[in-house]
Amino acid sequence: MRPKSNSQRTRVSVVLIFLDEAPFLQEAIESVISQSFEMWELLLVDDGSTDGSTDIAKMAAQCLPP
């Protein structure tokens, strides 16, 4: 049996919906990044934050690979 190619491997999608979670958002993002499983995508969904959470999410999006 041949090993699966990257396009055939399971991908995990993490959907992180947040609303005014600045104190916890960076830690949640880092938790996803630190996982040993490599085939993942992180979707950050801002539900109208007004506390700086949006800036944290934008910074993470700029630093992470596409």
PDB file of N, CA, C and O in Angstrom:
ATOM      1  N   MET A   1       0.842  -1.181   0.000  1.00  0.00           N
ATOM      2  CA  MET A   1       0.000   0.000   0.000  1.00  0.00           C
ATOM      3  C   MET A   1       0.888   1.244   0.000  1.00  0.00           C
ATOM      4  O   MET A   1       1.754   1.393   0.844  1.00  0.00           O
ATOM      5  N   ARG A   2       0.655   2.136  -0.945  1.00  0.00           N
ATOM      6  CA  ARG A   2       1.442   3.362  -1.028  1.00  0.00           C
ATOM      7  C   ARG A   2       0.957   4.385   0.001  1.00  0.00           C
ATOM      8  O   ARG A   2      -0.241   4.469   0.270  1.00  0.00           O
ATOM      9  N   PRO A   3       1.901   5.177   0.542  1.00  0.00           N
ATOM     10  CA  PRO A   3       1.465   6.262   1.445  1.00  0.00           C
ATOM     11  C   PRO A   3       0.665   7.294   0.665  1.00  0.00           C
ATOM     12  O   PRO A   3       0.894   7.503  -0.518  1.00  0.00           O
ATOM     13  N   LYS A   4      -0.251   7.905   1.321  1.00  0.00           N
ATOM     14  CA  LYS A   4      -1.089   8.919   0.690  1.00  0.00           C
ATOM     15  C   LYS A   4      -0.273  10.172   0.413  1.00  0.00           C
ATOM     16  O   LYS A   4       0.593  10.557   1.190  1.00  0.00           O
ATOM     17  N   SER A   5      -0.563  10.813  -0.712  1.00  0.00           N
ATOM     18  CA  SER A   5       0.085  12.089  -1.011  1.00  0.00           C
ATOM     19  C   SER A   5      -0.561  13.167  -0.146  1.00  0.00           C
ATOM     20  O   SER A   5      -1.619  12.960   0.454  1.00  0.00           O
ATOM     21  N   ASN A   6       0.077  14.331  -0.098  1.00  0.00           N
ATOM     22  CA  ASN A   6      -0.464  15.432   0.703  1.00  0.00           C
ATOM     23  C   ASN A   6      -1.875  15.802   0.289  1.00  0.00           C
ATOM     24  O   ASN A   6      -2.694  16.172   1.115  1.00  0.00           O
ATOM     25  N   SER A   7      -2.185  15.704  -0.994  1.00  0.00           N
ATOM     26  CA  SER A   7      -3.521  16.072  -1.444  1.00  0.00           C
ATOM     27  C   SER A   7      -4.571  15.048  -1.018  1.00  0.00           C
ATOM     28  O   SER A   7      -5.750  15.340  -1.014  1.00  0.00           O
ATOM     29  N   GLN A   8      -4.137  13.842  -0.660  1.00  0.00           N
ATOM     30  CA  GLN A   8      -5.069  12.793  -0.246  1.00  0.00           C
ATOM     31  C   GLN A   8      -5.156  12.649   1.271  1.00  0.00           C
ATOM     32  O   GLN A   8      -6.015  11.942   1.761  1.00  0.00           O
ATOM     33  N   ARG A   9      -4.276  13.298   1.986  1.00  0.00           N
ATOM     34  CA  ARG A   9      -4.283  13.191   3.443  1.00  0.00           C
ATOM     35  C   ARG A   9      -5.442  13.980   4.036  1.00  0.00           C
ATOM     36  O   ARG A   9      -5.916  14.954   3.456  1.00  0.00           O
ATOM     37  N   THR A  10      -5.849  13.589   5.202  1.00  0.00           N
ATOM     38  CA  THR A  10      -6.931  14.275   5.897  1.00  0.00           C
ATOM     39  C   THR A  10      -6.474  15.659   6.317  1.00  0.00           C
ATOM     40  O   THR A  10      -5.376  15.839   6.814  1.00  0.00           O
ATOM     41  N   ARG A  11      -7.328  16.628   6.103  1.00  0.00           N
ATOM     42  CA  ARG A  11      -7.050  17.995   6.540  1.00  0.00           C
ATOM     43  C   ARG A  11      -8.047  18.337   7.637  1.00  0.00           C
ATOM     44  O   ARG A  11      -9.225  18.043   7.535  1.00  0.00           O
ATOM     45  N   VAL A  12      -7.550  18.983   8.657  1.00  0.00           N
ATOM     46  CA  VAL A  12      -8.395  19.413   9.758  1.00  0.00           C
ATOM     47  C   VAL A  12      -8.636  20.913   9.621  1.00  0.00           C
ATOM     48  O   VAL A  12      -7.687  21.683   9.438  1.00  0.00           O
ATOM     49  N   SER A  13      -9.887  21.305   9.680  1.00  0.00           N
ATOM     50  CA  SER A  13     -10.245  22.721   9.652  1.00  0.00           C
ATOM     51  C   SER A  13     -10.646  23.139  11.056  1.00  0.00           C
ATOM     52  O   SER A  13     -11.522  22.526  11.662  1.00  0.00           O
ATOM     53  N   VAL A  14      -9.987  24.167  11.560  1.00  0.00           N
ATOM     54  CA  VAL A  14     -10.319  24.717  12.869  1.00  0.00           C
ATOM     55  C   VAL A  14     -11.005  26.049  12.622  1.00  0.00           C
ATOM     56  O   VAL A  14     -10.417  26.961  12.042  1.00  0.00           O
ATOM     57  N   VAL A  15     -12.249  26.154  13.029  1.00  0.00           N
ATOM     58  CA  VAL A  15     -13.007  27.389  12.871  1.00  0.00           C
ATOM     59  C   VAL A  15     -13.092  28.036  14.246  1.00  0.00           C
ATOM     60  O   VAL A  15     -13.685  27.478  15.172  1.00  0.00           O
ATOM     61  N   LEU A  16     -12.467  29.181  14.371  1.00  0.00           N
ATOM     62  CA  LEU A  16     -12.408  29.879  15.650  1.00  0.00           C
ATOM     63  C   LEU A  16     -13.215  31.171  15.522  1.00  0.00           C
ATOM     64  O   LEU A  16     -12.784  32.135  14.896  1.00  0.00           O
ATOM     65  N   ILE A  17     -14.426  31.138  16.070  1.00  0.00           N
ATOM     66  CA  ILE A  17     -15.310  32.294  16.041  1.00  0.00           C
ATOM     67  C   ILE A  17     -15.115  33.045  17.354  1.00  0.00           C
ATOM     68  O   ILE A  17     -15.143  32.437  18.426  1.00  0.00           O
ATOM     69  N   PHE A  18     -14.900  34.344  17.252  1.00  0.00           N
ATOM     70  CA  PHE A  18     -14.617  35.090  18.476  1.00  0.00           C
ATOM     71  C   PHE A  18     -15.363  36.417  18.495  1.00  0.00           C
ATOM     72  O   PHE A  18     -15.663  37.000  17.461  1.00  0.00           O
ATOM     73  N   LEU A  19     -15.660  36.858  19.697  1.00  0.00           N
ATOM     74  CA  LEU A  19     -16.290  38.157  19.945  1.00  0.00           C
ATOM     75  C   LEU A  19     -15.699  38.708  21.230  1.00  0.00           C
ATOM     76  O   LEU A  19     -15.942  38.165  22.318  1.00  0.00           O
ATOM     77  N   ASP A  20     -14.874  39.723  21.100  1.00  0.00           N
ATOM     78  CA  ASP A  20     -14.249  40.373  22.258  1.00  0.00           C
ATOM     79  C   ASP A  20     -13.512  39.373  23.156  1.00  0.00           C
ATOM     80  O   ASP A  20     -13.766  39.283  24.350  1.00  0.00           O
ATOM     81  N   GLU A  21     -12.600  38.635  22.563  1.00  0.00           N
ATOM     82  CA  GLU A  21     -11.823  37.626  23.293  1.00  0.00           C
ATOM     83  C   GLU A  21     -10.333  37.931  23.294  1.00  0.00           C
ATOM     84  O   GLU A  21      -9.502  37.024  23.329  1.00  0.00           O
ATOM     85  N   ALA A  22      -9.957  39.197  23.254  1.00  0.00           N
ATOM     86  CA  ALA A  22      -8.548  39.581  23.184  1.00  0.00           C
ATOM     87  C   ALA A  22      -7.676  38.894  24.238  1.00  0.00           C
ATOM     88  O   ALA A  22      -6.571  38.459  23.913  1.00  0.00           O
ATOM     89  N   PRO A  23      -8.127  38.730  25.488  1.00  0.00           N
ATOM     90  CA  PRO A  23      -7.250  38.105  26.477  1.00  0.00           C
ATOM     91  C   PRO A  23      -6.925  36.633  26.181  1.00  0.00           C
ATOM     92  O   PRO A  23      -5.952  36.104  26.703  1.00  0.00           O
ATOM     93  N   PHE A  24      -7.726  35.986  25.341  1.00  0.00           N
ATOM     94  CA  PHE A  24      -7.569  34.556  25.117  1.00  0.00           C
ATOM     95  C   PHE A  24      -7.260  34.168  23.675  1.00  0.00           C
ATOM     96  O   PHE A  24      -6.864  33.038  23.407  1.00  0.00           O
ATOM     97  N   LEU A  25      -7.439  35.078  22.749  1.00  0.00           N
ATOM     98  CA  LEU A  25      -7.348  34.742  21.332  1.00  0.00           C
ATOM     99  C   LEU A  25      -5.949  34.293  20.919  1.00  0.00           C
ATOM    100  O   LEU A  25      -5.793  33.292  20.223  1.00  0.00           O
ATOM    101  N   GLN A  26      -4.923  35.012  21.329  1.00  0.00           N
ATOM    102  CA  GLN A  26      -3.554  34.649  20.951  1.00  0.00           C
ATOM    103  C   GLN A  26      -3.210  33.248  21.451  1.00  0.00           C
ATOM    104  O   GLN A  26      -2.613  32.444  20.739  1.00  0.00           O
ATOM    105  N   GLU A  27      -3.596  32.946  22.671  1.00  0.00           N
ATOM    106  CA  GLU A  27      -3.339  31.609  23.229  1.00  0.00           C
ATOM    107  C   GLU A  27      -4.069  30.535  22.428  1.00  0.00           C
ATOM    108  O   GLU A  27      -3.514  29.460  22.169  1.00  0.00           O
ATOM    109  N   ALA A  28      -5.280  30.799  22.018  1.00  0.00           N
ATOM    110  CA  ALA A  28      -6.039  29.830  21.224  1.00  0.00           C
ATOM    111  C   ALA A  28      -5.376  29.601  19.868  1.00  0.00           C
ATOM    112  O   ALA A  28      -5.265  28.463  19.398  1.00  0.00           O
ATOM    113  N   ILE A  29      -4.917  30.675  19.235  1.00  0.00           N
ATOM    114  CA  ILE A  29      -4.234  30.556  17.950  1.00  0.00           C
ATOM    115  C   ILE A  29      -2.940  29.763  18.107  1.00  0.00           C
ATOM    116  O   ILE A  29      -2.650  28.856  17.324  1.00  0.00           O
ATOM    117  N   GLU A  30      -2.166  30.071  19.127  1.00  0.00           N
ATOM    118  CA  GLU A  30      -0.913  29.362  19.376  1.00  0.00           C
ATOM    119  C   GLU A  30      -1.149  27.885  19.660  1.00  0.00           C
ATOM    120  O   GLU A  30      -0.336  27.035  19.295  1.00  0.00           O
ATOM    121  N   SER A  31      -2.257  27.571  20.288  1.00  0.00           N
ATOM    122  CA  SER A  31      -2.585  26.179  20.557  1.00  0.00           C
ATOM    123  C   SER A  31      -2.776  25.397  19.268  1.00  0.00           C
ATOM    124  O   SER A  31      -2.313  24.264  19.132  1.00  0.00           O
ATOM    125  N   VAL A  32      -3.440  25.998  18.306  1.00  0.00           N
ATOM    126  CA  VAL A  32      -3.632  25.348  17.005  1.00  0.00           C
ATOM    127  C   VAL A  32      -2.285  25.181  16.295  1.00  0.00           C
ATOM    128  O   VAL A  32      -1.955  24.109  15.792  1.00  0.00           O
ATOM    129  N   ILE A  33      -1.490  26.230  16.297  1.00  0.00           N
ATOM    130  CA  ILE A  33      -0.197  26.202  15.613  1.00  0.00           C
ATOM    131  C   ILE A  33       0.734  25.147  16.207  1.00  0.00           C
ATOM    132  O   ILE A  33       1.504  24.509  15.490  1.00  0.00           O
ATOM    133  N   SER A  34       0.663  24.935  17.491  1.00  0.00           N
ATOM    134  CA  SER A  34       1.597  24.033  18.170  1.00  0.00           C
ATOM    135  C   SER A  34       1.251  22.549  18.037  1.00  0.00           C
ATOM    136  O   SER A  34       2.022  21.702  18.490  1.00  0.00           O
ATOM    137  N   GLN A  35       0.154  22.231  17.411  1.00  0.00           N
ATOM    138  CA  GLN A  35      -0.223  20.826  17.255  1.00  0.00           C
ATOM    139  C   GLN A  35       0.787  20.103  16.363  1.00  0.00           C
ATOM    140  O   GLN A  35       1.361  20.687  15.452  1.00  0.00           O
ATOM    141  N   SER A  36       0.980  18.825  16.615  1.00  0.00           N
ATOM    142  CA  SER A  36       1.938  18.050  15.827  1.00  0.00           C
ATOM    143  C   SER A  36       1.373  17.663  14.462  1.00  0.00           C
ATOM    144  O   SER A  36       2.132  17.424  13.520  1.00  0.00           O
ATOM    145  N   PHE A  37       0.064  17.627  14.323  1.00  0.00           N
ATOM    146  CA  PHE A  37      -0.561  17.324  13.044  1.00  0.00           C
ATOM    147  C   PHE A  37      -0.327  18.509  12.110  1.00  0.00           C
ATOM    148  O   PHE A  37      -0.553  19.657  12.487  1.00  0.00           O
ATOM    149  N   GLU A  38       0.135  18.239  10.903  1.00  0.00           N
ATOM    150  CA  GLU A  38       0.560  19.317  10.018  1.00  0.00           C
ATOM    151  C   GLU A  38      -0.473  19.752   8.977  1.00  0.00           C
ATOM    152  O   GLU A  38      -0.370  20.842   8.424  1.00  0.00           O
ATOM    153  N   MET A  39      -1.449  18.933   8.682  1.00  0.00           N
ATOM    154  CA  MET A  39      -2.426  19.264   7.630  1.00  0.00           C
ATOM    155  C   MET A  39      -3.649  19.933   8.252  1.00  0.00           C
ATOM    156  O   MET A  39      -4.667  19.294   8.498  1.00  0.00           O
ATOM    157  N   TRP A  40      -3.541  21.220   8.516  1.00  0.00           N
ATOM    158  CA  TRP A  40      -4.650  21.945   9.123  1.00  0.00           C
ATOM    159  C   TRP A  40      -4.787  23.314   8.478  1.00  0.00           C
ATOM    160  O   TRP A  40      -3.882  23.819   7.834  1.00  0.00           O
ATOM    161  N   GLU A  41      -5.959  23.863   8.679  1.00  0.00           N
ATOM    162  CA  GLU A  41      -6.207  25.252   8.298  1.00  0.00           C
ATOM    163  C   GLU A  41      -6.935  25.904   9.455  1.00  0.00           C
ATOM    164  O   GLU A  41      -7.693  25.252  10.174  1.00  0.00           O
ATOM    165  N   LEU A  42      -6.654  27.157   9.669  1.00  0.00           N
ATOM    166  CA  LEU A  42      -7.270  27.906  10.756  1.00  0.00           C
ATOM    167  C   LEU A  42      -8.099  29.029  10.157  1.00  0.00           C
ATOM    168  O   LEU A  42      -7.586  29.876   9.430  1.00  0.00           O
ATOM    169  N   LEU A  43      -9.380  29.015  10.448  1.00  0.00           N
ATOM    170  CA  LEU A  43     -10.297  30.051   9.973  1.00  0.00           C
ATOM    171  C   LEU A  43     -10.688  30.913  11.167  1.00  0.00           C
ATOM    172  O   LEU A  43     -11.303  30.425  12.123  1.00  0.00           O
ATOM    173  N   LEU A  44     -10.308  32.171  11.130  1.00  0.00           N
ATOM    174  CA  LEU A  44     -10.621  33.101  12.208  1.00  0.00           C
ATOM    175  C   LEU A  44     -11.823  33.932  11.790  1.00  0.00           C
ATOM    176  O   LEU A  44     -11.785  34.616  10.764  1.00  0.00           O
ATOM    177  N   VAL A  45     -12.877  33.870  12.586  1.00  0.00           N
ATOM    178  CA  VAL A  45     -14.129  34.554  12.251  1.00  0.00           C
ATOM    179  C   VAL A  45     -14.445  35.557  13.355  1.00  0.00           C
ATOM    180  O   VAL A  45     -14.743  35.170  14.488  1.00  0.00           O
ATOM    181  N   ASP A  46     -14.362  36.820  13.024  1.00  0.00           N
ATOM    182  CA  ASP A  46     -14.658  37.893  13.973  1.00  0.00           C
ATOM    183  C   ASP A  46     -16.161  38.184  13.934  1.00  0.00           C
ATOM    184  O   ASP A  46     -16.710  38.489  12.883  1.00  0.00           O
ATOM    185  N   ASP A  47     -16.803  38.099  15.072  1.00  0.00           N
ATOM    186  CA  ASP A  47     -18.251  38.314  15.154  1.00  0.00           C
ATOM    187  C   ASP A  47     -18.585  39.735  15.622  1.00  0.00           C
ATOM    188  O   ASP A  47     -19.580  39.951  16.298  1.00  0.00           O
ATOM    189  N   GLY A  48     -17.702  40.696  15.279  1.00  0.00           N
ATOM    190  CA  GLY A  48     -17.980  42.097  15.615  1.00  0.00           C
ATOM    191  C   GLY A  48     -17.221  42.591  16.831  1.00  0.00           C
ATOM    192  O   GLY A  48     -17.712  43.459  17.554  1.00  0.00           O
ATOM    193  N   SER A  49     -16.034  42.091  17.053  1.00  0.00           N
ATOM    194  CA  SER A  49     -15.246  42.474  18.234  1.00  0.00           C
ATOM    195  C   SER A  49     -14.921  43.958  18.247  1.00  0.00           C
ATOM    196  O   SER A  49     -14.721  44.581  17.210  1.00  0.00           O
ATOM    197  N   THR A  50     -14.830  44.503  19.463  1.00  0.00           N
ATOM    198  CA  THR A  50     -14.471  45.905  19.643  1.00  0.00           C
ATOM    199  C   THR A  50     -13.322  46.065  20.638  1.00  0.00           C
ATOM    200  O   THR A  50     -13.008  47.179  21.037  1.00  0.00           O
ATOM    201  N   ASP A  51     -12.673  44.955  21.012  1.00  0.00           N
ATOM    202  CA  ASP A  51     -11.658  45.002  22.073  1.00  0.00           C
ATOM    203  C   ASP A  51     -10.234  44.760  21.598  1.00  0.00           C
ATOM    204  O   ASP A  51      -9.347  44.540  22.398  1.00  0.00           O
ATOM    205  N   GLY A  52      -9.973  44.781  20.319  1.00  0.00           N
ATOM    206  CA  GLY A  52      -8.630  44.516  19.828  1.00  0.00           C
ATOM    207  C   GLY A  52      -8.449  43.106  19.318  1.00  0.00           C
ATOM    208  O   GLY A  52      -7.378  42.758  18.808  1.00  0.00           O
ATOM    209  N   SER A  53      -9.458  42.267  19.457  1.00  0.00           N
ATOM    210  CA  SER A  53      -9.373  40.893  18.957  1.00  0.00           C
ATOM    211  C   SER A  53      -9.127  40.874  17.453  1.00  0.00           C
ATOM    212  O   SER A  53      -8.384  40.035  16.945  1.00  0.00           O
ATOM    213  N   THR A  54      -9.737  41.797  16.750  1.00  0.00           N
ATOM    214  CA  THR A  54      -9.582  41.868  15.296  1.00  0.00           C
ATOM    215  C   THR A  54      -8.121  42.064  14.921  1.00  0.00           C
ATOM    216  O   THR A  54      -7.609  41.414  14.007  1.00  0.00           O
ATOM    217  N   ASP A  55      -7.423  42.938  15.628  1.00  0.00           N
ATOM    218  CA  ASP A  55      -6.010  43.191  15.345  1.00  0.00           C
ATOM    219  C   ASP A  55      -5.161  41.949  15.608  1.00  0.00           C
ATOM    220  O   ASP A  55      -4.224  41.661  14.866  1.00  0.00           O
ATOM    221  N   ILE A  56      -5.478  41.216  16.659  1.00  0.00           N
ATOM    222  CA  ILE A  56      -4.749  39.980  16.970  1.00  0.00           C
ATOM    223  C   ILE A  56      -4.944  38.973  15.844  1.00  0.00           C
ATOM    224  O   ILE A  56      -3.991  38.339  15.395  1.00  0.00           O
ATOM    225  N   ALA A  57      -6.170  38.832  15.388  1.00  0.00           N
ATOM    226  CA  ALA A  57      -6.463  37.893  14.299  1.00  0.00           C
ATOM    227  C   ALA A  57      -5.758  38.302  13.011  1.00  0.00           C
ATOM    228  O   ALA A  57      -5.191  37.458  12.305  1.00  0.00           O
ATOM    229  N   LYS A  58      -5.766  39.593  12.683  1.00  0.00           N
ATOM    230  CA  LYS A  58      -5.096  40.070  11.469  1.00  0.00           C
ATOM    231  C   LYS A  58      -3.592  39.837  11.540  1.00  0.00           C
ATOM    232  O   LYS A  58      -2.977  39.448  10.558  1.00  0.00           O
ATOM    233  N   MET A  59      -2.991  40.044  12.703  1.00  0.00           N
ATOM    234  CA  MET A  59      -1.563  39.822  12.879  1.00  0.00           C
ATOM    235  C   MET A  59      -1.236  38.346  12.688  1.00  0.00           C
ATOM    236  O   MET A  59      -0.264  37.998  12.009  1.00  0.00           O
ATOM    237  N   ALA A  60      -2.053  37.489  13.247  1.00  0.00           N
ATOM    238  CA  ALA A  60      -1.835  36.052  13.091  1.00  0.00           C
ATOM    239  C   ALA A  60      -1.957  35.646  11.632  1.00  0.00           C
ATOM    240  O   ALA A  60      -1.153  34.856  11.117  1.00  0.00           O
ATOM    241  N   ALA A  61      -2.940  36.192  10.932  1.00  0.00           N
ATOM    242  CA  ALA A  61      -3.144  35.868   9.524  1.00  0.00           C
ATOM    243  C   ALA A  61      -1.948  36.292   8.672  1.00  0.00           C
ATOM    244  O   ALA A  61      -1.580  35.610   7.726  1.00  0.00           O
ATOM    245  N   GLN A  62      -1.328  37.403   9.016  1.00  0.00           N
ATOM    246  CA  GLN A  62      -0.162  37.873   8.273  1.00  0.00           C
ATOM    247  C   GLN A  62       1.069  37.021   8.539  1.00  0.00           C
ATOM    248  O   GLN A  62       1.910  36.857   7.661  1.00  0.00           O
ATOM    249  N   CYS A  63       1.175  36.475   9.741  1.00  0.00           N
ATOM    250  CA  CYS A  63       2.365  35.711  10.138  1.00  0.00           C
ATOM    251  C   CYS A  63       2.296  34.244   9.709  1.00  0.00           C
ATOM    252  O   CYS A  63       3.346  33.605   9.588  1.00  0.00           O
ATOM    253  N   LEU A  64       1.101  33.725   9.529  1.00  0.00           N
ATOM    254  CA  LEU A  64       0.959  32.313   9.184  1.00  0.00           C
ATOM    255  C   LEU A  64       1.094  32.113   7.680  1.00  0.00           C
ATOM    256  O   LEU A  64       0.739  32.987   6.899  1.00  0.00           O
ATOM    257  N   PRO A  65       1.577  30.939   7.292  1.00  0.00           N
ATOM    258  CA  PRO A  65       1.620  30.648   5.849  1.00  0.00           C
ATOM    259  C   PRO A  65       0.209  30.581   5.278  1.00  0.00           C
ATOM    260  O   PRO A  65      -0.737  30.300   6.010  1.00  0.00           O
ATOM    261  N   PRO A  66       0.080  30.830   3.983  1.00  0.00           N
ATOM    262  CA  PRO A  66      -1.266  30.816   3.375  1.00  0.00           C
ATOM    263  C   PRO A  66      -1.939  29.462   3.465  1.00  0.00           C
ATOM    264  O   PRO A  66      -1.342  28.454   3.571  1.00  0.00           O
TER     265      PRO A  66
END
